[in-house]
Amino acid sequence: MIRLENLTKQFPGMDRLAVNKLNLEVGKGEVCVLVGPSGCGKTTTMKMINRLCEPTDGKIYVDGQDTSKMNPIKLRLDIGYVIQQIGLFPHMTINDNVATVPKEKKWPKEKIKKRTAELLELVGLDPREHGGRYPSGLSGGQQQRVGIARALAADPPIMLMDEPFAAVDRITRSRLQNEFLRLQRELNKTIIFVTHDIDEAIKMGDRIAVLREGKLIQYDEPGKILSEPAGDFVANLVGRNRSIKRLHLIRAHEILEEEHWGVPLDTPREEIKERIEESVISTVMVIDEKGYLKGIIGRRAIEEKEGEKAEDLMEEVPDNVTDDATLNDALSVMLEIGEGYVPVVDADGLFRGTLTLNTLLDQVRSDKSAK
Amino acid sequence: MLNRILKFLIVPILLVGMGIGVVIYVVENPTDSMVARMLTYDFIISSMEKHLLMVFVSMLGAIAVGVPVGIMLSRPSFYYVGKVIENVVNVGQTVPSLAILALFFTFLGLGFNTAVFALWLYSILPILRNTFAGIMSVQPEVVESAKGMGMSPWRVLSKIELPIAYPIIIAGIRTAIVINVGTATLATFIGAGGLGDMIVTGISVRREMVTFTGAALSALLAILLDYIIGRIEKNLVRWS
């Protein structure tokens, strides 16, 4: 889908090559993450793909076509572009921002209107509530969502994303990453994703290209980058705690256990007591008849509280993760709520099971022994 | 809608009313026969007409030159030229307006045209400077994302840069028009007429009432024009 051949860039007045004979091939529907320290040429490489920056030497092929022979405006209209600072147009409403590319492509008004609303919903914003606002009226995370909706507007087959989640706080970032991965499973775009954060690279990438001073050091799947780093540079970039990083690669639904300590709302006190004794986390989850998680009952609650049924004894759920969250996300939530478990729900909020610290540890151990 | 128009009109009507009030008062109540001879409705109206004509012609000319040149200087290929010209303009602004008039009448002679020319030149400066500064103030990431999404340079300018720079450009025009109305009173020294006639003759024959009339009318005119442009800007910019 995208092929870089001996791509080289030298900025005027600089001795060093910003990008040095880079060869890279990205398949259709793949997420390729360019990662490396600042100044390694990752952003320059990305900007050469949509010709915001012209290569000094080498070729770029998109769908087999040499981009240097294409009209840059036409090329860019079919490549979604998201940058770190988002760059929303402050003088346009959210609707108009999202409609930028469709307007440039002269779509009919009705179609643009429909598409805009659809996209805002896709990225989790309410078209009626947010569509008419200006960017300054939105939070950082919401602006970032609009930036992604805007890049997706005309359904481009390729997306270029330059640190798209770097400007938001850690929790919002991991949520946006998960949502984006879920979207990507549906949309199947070919994505070039630039980041300096190796954790993000491992989490987001189908393949990771590690760059250093304009040169490609390693191009591999995340698992390979972790298990067989090519040389000291990649090993240092990946860091010591590789087993923990590997938790980025596994999603909650992949290792959920059968036994999840769920009980219905009308479970009598005695039975709850028994279940708590059996449970390795000394806690049971209370589920309603539709399958939603309603509350939890721990050992302390059943000793101190009056009441005969689960619904009278239960306490509020401290926090949960969705089933497409990574084990690393789950671990951070556990640390945050100070418990050895976290309930898992699916995209619709239905209870799916419980992840425990022990499961995570087993995962890390099996990983170590595999090596 | 009607409500908004009324709200918009209150201040202009008040200012025009004050102007008419001042004129009627001084014409109907002259302090002596000399004042009565000078301050007639015909004289005041023709002075006002000339003053307005000078201001409008020179302002239109200044906008027609200042905005396009400001835009041109903001283009990346003109970046360094733009910086140089910006400094020249800033220095130019420090030359007193009277000196500009004096300078040009030695080349162009006395009269209305010279005054308009000098006012035009003097008004270009703030308009050009603000247009340039306004476009340069557009955040680079906004321009980059517009380009990256496939907008042509012309579309980036017309849809993104100019609309964002618009309030700053208008602020430049407001500054220029206030300076212009004030400076136009000096045009009387090169025989171009206008409200300055009243101020200067009033001083030379020591009749404060005549001076006051000219000064008051020019001040009211400056406030009125400034207000109107300010309101137009507010009605067009809803996002900031």
XYZ file of C-alpha atoms in Angstrom, chain B:
240
model
C -33.555 40.985 14.418
C -35.262 44.387 14.654
C -34.095 44.541 18.211
C -30.519 44.002 17.169
C -30.668 46.680 14.493
C -32.099 49.131 17.036
C -29.380 48.233 19.508
C -26.774 48.739 16.819
C -28.237 52.146 15.890
C -28.562 53.657 19.371
C -24.975 54.894 19.656
C -24.689 56.252 16.079
C -28.001 58.101 16.447
C -26.822 59.525 19.755
C -23.513 60.687 18.271
C -25.113 62.201 15.171
C -27.716 63.848 17.425
C -24.970 65.375 19.547
C -23.240 66.679 16.421
C -26.445 68.244 15.090
C -27.128 69.669 18.558
C -23.699 71.312 18.693
C -24.102 72.773 15.201
C -27.583 74.173 15.841
C -26.505 75.579 19.187
C -23.456 77.444 17.868
C -25.191 78.762 14.756
C -28.258 79.975 16.653
C -26.341 81.409 19.602
C -23.248 83.185 18.210
C -21.224 85.017 20.870
C -20.654 87.975 18.550
C -21.139 89.095 14.958
C -17.792 87.692 13.833
C -18.711 84.242 15.039
C -22.097 84.620 13.401
C -20.467 85.411 10.075
C -18.146 82.436 10.282
C -20.409 79.762 11.655
C -23.160 79.303 9.119
C -24.912 76.057 8.293
C -23.469 76.157 4.774
C -19.903 76.560 5.965
C -20.129 73.819 8.595
C -21.794 71.383 6.212
C -19.306 72.006 3.411
C -16.368 71.634 5.844
C -17.846 68.386 7.092
C -18.365 67.142 3.541
C -14.799 67.892 2.577
C -13.481 66.279 5.736
C -15.497 63.108 5.148
C -14.432 62.978 1.524
C -10.758 63.217 2.468
C -11.153 60.493 5.101
C -13.117 58.116 2.884
C -11.004 58.435 -0.220
C -7.731 58.074 1.656
C -9.066 55.182 3.804
C -10.432 53.232 0.845
C -7.122 53.681 -0.907
C -5.199 52.647 2.206
C -7.282 49.475 2.683
C -6.964 48.649 -1.015
C -3.183 48.805 -0.742
C -2.449 47.902 2.895
C -4.389 44.628 3.072
C -3.086 43.028 -0.156
C 0.494 44.124 0.516
C 0.228 42.845 4.101
C -1.021 39.492 2.777
C 1.746 39.329 0.218
C 4.442 40.025 2.793
C 3.102 37.228 4.993
C 3.703 34.587 2.288
C 6.653 32.331 3.145
C 8.641 33.422 0.076
C 8.480 37.041 1.265
C 9.249 36.222 4.884
C 12.472 38.248 5.209
C 11.226 41.103 3.017
C 8.159 41.149 5.244
C 10.257 41.511 8.394
C 12.235 44.388 6.871
C 9.158 46.215 5.619
C 7.461 45.743 8.974
C 10.348 47.607 10.610
C 10.329 50.350 7.994
C 6.610 50.768 8.588
C 7.148 50.987 12.333
C 9.750 53.711 11.860
C 7.467 55.492 9.376
C 4.749 55.578 12.004
C 6.956 57.653 14.297
C 7.127 60.560 11.800
C 4.603 63.183 12.967
C 1.587 63.538 10.721
C 2.124 67.262 10.317
C 5.620 66.561 8.996
C 4.185 64.189 6.407
C 1.825 66.881 5.173
C 4.629 69.434 5.114
C 6.895 67.025 3.282
C 4.474 66.285 0.491
C 3.205 69.744 -0.205
C 6.749 70.686 -1.258
C 6.511 68.041 -3.990
C 2.857 67.991 -4.843
C 1.801 71.536 -4.123
C -1.108 72.729 -2.032
C -4.655 71.467 -2.111
C -7.058 68.638 -1.575
C -5.194 65.977 -3.583
C -1.978 66.394 -1.652
C -3.866 66.048 1.614
C -5.587 62.877 0.437
C -2.265 61.466 -0.712
C -0.553 62.163 2.611
C -3.482 60.767 4.602
C -3.519 57.676 2.393
C 0.162 57.044 2.965
C -0.141 57.582 6.693
C -3.145 55.232 6.975
C -1.535 52.419 5.031
C 0.942 51.881 7.841
C -1.316 50.517 10.618
C -3.433 48.561 8.141
C -0.449 46.900 6.506
C 1.213 46.177 9.830
C -1.905 44.633 11.361
C -2.684 42.548 8.278
C 0.830 41.152 8.344
C 0.819 40.599 12.114
C -2.680 39.080 12.008
C -1.761 36.476 9.434
C 1.533 35.714 11.145
C -0.384 35.158 14.399
C -2.325 32.216 12.945
C -0.935 29.160 14.710
C 1.404 27.207 12.449
C -0.287 23.902 13.322
C -3.607 25.241 12.059
C -2.039 26.115 8.723
C -0.178 22.807 8.633
C -3.278 20.736 9.220
C -5.164 22.718 6.566
C -2.389 22.095 4.051
C -2.021 18.472 5.125
C -5.703 17.834 4.498
C -5.371 18.998 0.921
C -6.351 22.666 0.862
C -4.631 24.655 -1.890
C -2.534 27.668 -0.789
C -5.279 29.978 -2.014
C -7.939 28.079 -0.015
C -5.738 28.096 3.086
C -5.449 31.871 2.787
C -9.097 32.604 2.074
C -10.727 30.018 4.341
C -8.273 29.787 7.227
C -5.669 32.550 7.515
C -7.743 35.603 6.581
C -10.802 34.707 8.666
C -8.607 34.053 11.717
C -6.584 37.245 11.164
C -9.745 39.228 10.472
C -10.223 40.810 13.941
C -6.615 42.033 13.947
C -6.927 43.432 10.414
C -10.094 45.273 11.431
C -8.332 46.610 14.521
C -5.711 48.084 12.190
C -8.402 49.737 10.093
C -9.977 51.174 13.242
C -6.655 52.603 14.396
C -6.062 54.048 10.935
C -9.475 55.675 10.699
C -9.218 57.373 14.087
C -5.756 58.733 13.253
C -7.010 59.693 9.813
C -9.977 61.751 11.056
C -7.703 63.564 13.491
C -4.887 64.128 11.025
C -7.316 65.392 8.387
C -7.887 68.480 10.551
C -4.280 69.436 9.740
C -5.064 69.447 6.016
C -6.209 73.017 6.419
C -2.534 74.082 6.564
C -2.085 73.084 2.924
C -5.392 74.590 1.918
C -7.375 71.378 1.611
C -10.264 72.507 3.819
C -12.225 70.311 6.173
C -13.042 70.707 9.848
C -9.501 71.973 10.448
C -10.528 75.266 8.842
C -12.749 76.016 11.801
C -10.148 75.027 14.364
C -7.363 77.092 12.845
C -9.379 80.236 12.036
C -10.964 80.010 15.477
C -7.496 80.091 17.010
C -6.218 82.912 14.821
C -9.199 85.226 15.522
C -9.374 84.061 19.153
C -12.935 82.799 19.010
C -12.986 79.615 21.111
C -16.499 78.744 20.023
C -15.383 78.299 16.406
C -12.398 76.166 17.413
C -14.587 74.137 19.729
C -17.125 73.408 16.988
C -14.482 72.082 14.617
C -12.787 70.027 17.314
C -16.067 68.612 18.656
C -17.314 67.597 15.220
C -14.070 65.872 14.312
C -13.976 64.041 17.640
C -17.595 62.887 17.244
C -16.821 61.723 13.713
C -13.827 59.688 14.890
C -15.869 58.015 17.646
C -18.749 57.299 15.258
C -16.605 55.671 12.565
C -14.644 53.683 15.148
C -17.868 52.441 16.696
C -19.418 51.401 13.398
C -16.385 49.386 12.317
C -16.111 47.819 15.754
C -19.747 46.689 15.594
C -19.337 45.232 12.143
C -16.385 43.205 13.411
C -18.297 41.922 16.435
C -21.195 40.825 14.252
C -18.968 38.853 11.932
C -16.732 37.199 14.525
C -18.561 34.774 16.765
C -15.865 32.322 17.613
C -13.386 34.052 19.889
